PDB file of C-alpha atoms in Angstrom:
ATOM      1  CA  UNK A   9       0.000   0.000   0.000  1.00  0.00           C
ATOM      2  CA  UNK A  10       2.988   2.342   0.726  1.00  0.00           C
ATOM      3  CA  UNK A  11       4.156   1.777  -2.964  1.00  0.00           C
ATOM      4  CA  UNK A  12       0.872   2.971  -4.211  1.00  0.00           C
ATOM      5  CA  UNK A  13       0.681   5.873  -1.958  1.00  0.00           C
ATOM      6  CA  UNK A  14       4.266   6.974  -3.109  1.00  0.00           C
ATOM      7  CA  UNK A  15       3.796   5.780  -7.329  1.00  0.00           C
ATOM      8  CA  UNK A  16       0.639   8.067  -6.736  1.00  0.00           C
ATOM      9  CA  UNK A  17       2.038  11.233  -5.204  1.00  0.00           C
ATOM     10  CA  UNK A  18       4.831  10.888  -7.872  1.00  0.00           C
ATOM     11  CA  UNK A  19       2.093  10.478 -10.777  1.00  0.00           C
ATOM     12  CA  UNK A  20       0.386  13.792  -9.019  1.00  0.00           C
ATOM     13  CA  UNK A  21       3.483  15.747  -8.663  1.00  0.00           C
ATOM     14  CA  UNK A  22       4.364  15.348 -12.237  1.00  0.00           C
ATOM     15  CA  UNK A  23       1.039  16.147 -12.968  1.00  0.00           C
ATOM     16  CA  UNK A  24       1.176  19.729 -11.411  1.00  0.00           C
ATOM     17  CA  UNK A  25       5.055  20.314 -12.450  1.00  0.00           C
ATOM     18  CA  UNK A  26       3.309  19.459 -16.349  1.00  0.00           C
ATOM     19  CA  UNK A  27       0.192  21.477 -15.911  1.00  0.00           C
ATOM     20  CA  UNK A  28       2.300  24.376 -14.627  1.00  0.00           C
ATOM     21  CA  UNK A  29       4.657  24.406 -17.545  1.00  0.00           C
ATOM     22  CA  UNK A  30       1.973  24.555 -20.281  1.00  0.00           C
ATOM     23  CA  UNK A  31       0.648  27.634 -18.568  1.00  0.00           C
ATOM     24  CA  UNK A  32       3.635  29.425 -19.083  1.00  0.00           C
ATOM     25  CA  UNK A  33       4.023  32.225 -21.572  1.00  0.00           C
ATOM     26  CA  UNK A  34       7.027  32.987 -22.996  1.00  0.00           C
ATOM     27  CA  UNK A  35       7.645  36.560 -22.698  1.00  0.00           C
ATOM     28  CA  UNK A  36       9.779  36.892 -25.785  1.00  0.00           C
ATOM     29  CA  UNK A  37       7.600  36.586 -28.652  1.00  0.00           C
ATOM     30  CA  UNK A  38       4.843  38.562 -26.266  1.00  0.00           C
ATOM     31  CA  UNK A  39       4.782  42.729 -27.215  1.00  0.00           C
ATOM     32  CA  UNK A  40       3.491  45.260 -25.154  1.00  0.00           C
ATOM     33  CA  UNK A  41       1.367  48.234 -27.147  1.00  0.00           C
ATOM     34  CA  UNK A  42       3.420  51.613 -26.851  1.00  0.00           C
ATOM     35  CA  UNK A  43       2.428  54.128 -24.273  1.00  0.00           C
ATOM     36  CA  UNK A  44       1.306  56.331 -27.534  1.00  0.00           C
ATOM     37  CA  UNK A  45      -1.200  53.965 -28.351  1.00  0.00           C
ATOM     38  CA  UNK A  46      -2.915  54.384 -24.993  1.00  0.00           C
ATOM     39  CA  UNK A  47      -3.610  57.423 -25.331  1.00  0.00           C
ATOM     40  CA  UNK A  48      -7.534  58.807 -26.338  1.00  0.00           C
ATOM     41  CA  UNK A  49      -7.258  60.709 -30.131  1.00  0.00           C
ATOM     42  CA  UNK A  50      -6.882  64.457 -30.362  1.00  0.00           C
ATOM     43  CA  UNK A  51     -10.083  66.550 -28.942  1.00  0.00           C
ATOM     44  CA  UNK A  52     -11.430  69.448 -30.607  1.00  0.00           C
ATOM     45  CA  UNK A  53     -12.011  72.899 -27.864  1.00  0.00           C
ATOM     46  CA  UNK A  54     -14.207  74.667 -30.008  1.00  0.00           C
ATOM     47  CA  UNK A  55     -15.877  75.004 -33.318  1.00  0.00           C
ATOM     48  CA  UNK A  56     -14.222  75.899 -36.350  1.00  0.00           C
ATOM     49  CA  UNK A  57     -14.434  74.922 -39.967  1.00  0.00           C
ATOM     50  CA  UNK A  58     -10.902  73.096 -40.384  1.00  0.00           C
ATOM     51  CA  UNK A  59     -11.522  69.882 -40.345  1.00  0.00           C
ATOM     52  CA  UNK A  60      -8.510  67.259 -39.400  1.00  0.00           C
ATOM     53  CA  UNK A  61      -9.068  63.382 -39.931  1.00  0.00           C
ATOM     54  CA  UNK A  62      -6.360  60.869 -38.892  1.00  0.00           C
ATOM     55  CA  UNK A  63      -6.392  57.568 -36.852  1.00  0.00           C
ATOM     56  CA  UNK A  64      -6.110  56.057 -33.611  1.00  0.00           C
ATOM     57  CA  UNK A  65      -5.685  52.768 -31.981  1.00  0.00           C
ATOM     58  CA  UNK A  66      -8.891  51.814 -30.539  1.00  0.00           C
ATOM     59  CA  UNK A  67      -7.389  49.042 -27.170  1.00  0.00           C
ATOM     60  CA  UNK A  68     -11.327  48.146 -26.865  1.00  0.00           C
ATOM     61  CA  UNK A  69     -11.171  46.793 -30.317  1.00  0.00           C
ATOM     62  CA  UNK A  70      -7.850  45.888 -31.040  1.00  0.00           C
ATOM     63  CA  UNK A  71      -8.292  48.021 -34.324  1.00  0.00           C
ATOM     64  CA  UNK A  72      -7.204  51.410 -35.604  1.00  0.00           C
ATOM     65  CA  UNK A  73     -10.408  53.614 -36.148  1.00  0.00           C
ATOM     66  CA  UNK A  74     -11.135  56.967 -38.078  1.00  0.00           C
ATOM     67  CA  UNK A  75     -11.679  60.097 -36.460  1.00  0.00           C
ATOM     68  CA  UNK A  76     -12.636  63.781 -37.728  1.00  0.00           C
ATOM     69  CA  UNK A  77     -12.473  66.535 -35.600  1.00  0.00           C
ATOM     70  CA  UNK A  78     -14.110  70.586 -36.427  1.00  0.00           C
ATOM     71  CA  UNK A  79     -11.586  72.822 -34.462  1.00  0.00           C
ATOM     72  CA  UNK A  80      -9.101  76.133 -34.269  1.00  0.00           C
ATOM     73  CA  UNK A  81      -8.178  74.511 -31.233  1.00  0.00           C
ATOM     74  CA  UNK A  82      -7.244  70.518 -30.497  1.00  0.00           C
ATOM     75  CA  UNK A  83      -6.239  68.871 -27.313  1.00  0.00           C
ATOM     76  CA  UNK A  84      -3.466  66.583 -28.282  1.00  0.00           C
ATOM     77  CA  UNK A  85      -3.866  62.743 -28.199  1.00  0.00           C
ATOM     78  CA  UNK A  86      -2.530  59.780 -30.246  1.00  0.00           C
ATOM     79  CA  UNK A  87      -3.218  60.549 -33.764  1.00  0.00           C
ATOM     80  CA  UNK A  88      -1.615  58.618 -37.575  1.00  0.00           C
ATOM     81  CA  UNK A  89      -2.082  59.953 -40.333  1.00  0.00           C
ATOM     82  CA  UNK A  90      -3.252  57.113 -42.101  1.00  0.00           C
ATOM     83  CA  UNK A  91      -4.517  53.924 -41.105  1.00  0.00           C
ATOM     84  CA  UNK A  92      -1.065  52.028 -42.238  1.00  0.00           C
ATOM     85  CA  UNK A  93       0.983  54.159 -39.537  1.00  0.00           C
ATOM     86  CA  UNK A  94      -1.719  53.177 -36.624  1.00  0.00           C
ATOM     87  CA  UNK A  95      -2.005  49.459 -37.374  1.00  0.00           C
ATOM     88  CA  UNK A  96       2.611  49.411 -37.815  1.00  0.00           C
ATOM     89  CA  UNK A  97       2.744  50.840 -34.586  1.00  0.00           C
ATOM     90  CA  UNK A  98      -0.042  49.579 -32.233  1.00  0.00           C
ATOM     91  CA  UNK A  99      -1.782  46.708 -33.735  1.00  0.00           C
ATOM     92  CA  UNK A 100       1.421  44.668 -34.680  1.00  0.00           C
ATOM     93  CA  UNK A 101      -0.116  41.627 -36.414  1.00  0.00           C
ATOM     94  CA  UNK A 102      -3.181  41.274 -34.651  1.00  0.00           C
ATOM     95  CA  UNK A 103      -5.113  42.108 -37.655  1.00  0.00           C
ATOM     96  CA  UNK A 104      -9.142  42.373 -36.495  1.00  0.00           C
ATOM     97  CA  UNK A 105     -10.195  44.040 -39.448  1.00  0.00           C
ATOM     98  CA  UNK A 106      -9.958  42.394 -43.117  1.00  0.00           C
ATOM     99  CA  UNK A 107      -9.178  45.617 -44.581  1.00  0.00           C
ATOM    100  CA  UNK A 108      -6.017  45.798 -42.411  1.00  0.00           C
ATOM    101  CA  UNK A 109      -4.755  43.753 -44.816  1.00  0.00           C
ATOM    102  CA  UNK A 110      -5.161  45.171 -48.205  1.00  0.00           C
ATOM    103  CA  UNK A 111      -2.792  48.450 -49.463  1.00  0.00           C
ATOM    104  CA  UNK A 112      -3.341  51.717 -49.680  1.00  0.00           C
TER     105      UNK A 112
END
């Protein structure tokens, strides 16, 4: 009965030691999104009849959205200038969008 007792601990130990090896992430091949792509897109203070588009990383989404903005005066945030420059910096290959992928 002691044999059993110890065969089974050893079976269980390996089990957990196996277990907590396939939860482990390897931290090399993970990226973090820059700090810039955190940030909420410009704001306008204002009305005014320039009109600025651009893009910014939406982290609720995972994708880069459009935004267009009427103002003399804009509170800064992240902002591209085209949709290619958002989804190189902050998406990096996690493509949620099928048009990510076509050119422009």
């Amino acid at each position: 009965m002691a044999s059993f007792n110890s065969v089974l601990g050893l079976l269980l130990l390996l089990l957990f030691v196996w277990l907590g090896e396939s939860r482990h992430i390897d931290t090399r091949y993970t990226r973090s999104i820059p700090s810039i792509c955190l940030m909420p897109p410009p704001r306008a203070d204002g009305i005014c009849t320039i009109e600025i588009d651009g893009f910014y990383f939406d982290p609720a989404t995972g994708n880069c959205e459009e935004y267009t903005i009427s103002a003399c005066h804009v509170t800064p945030g992240q902002s591209f200038g085209n949709q290619q420059d958002c989804i190189v910096k902050c998406v990096r290959g996690q493509r949620h969008n099928r048009e990510y992928y076509r050119n422009e």
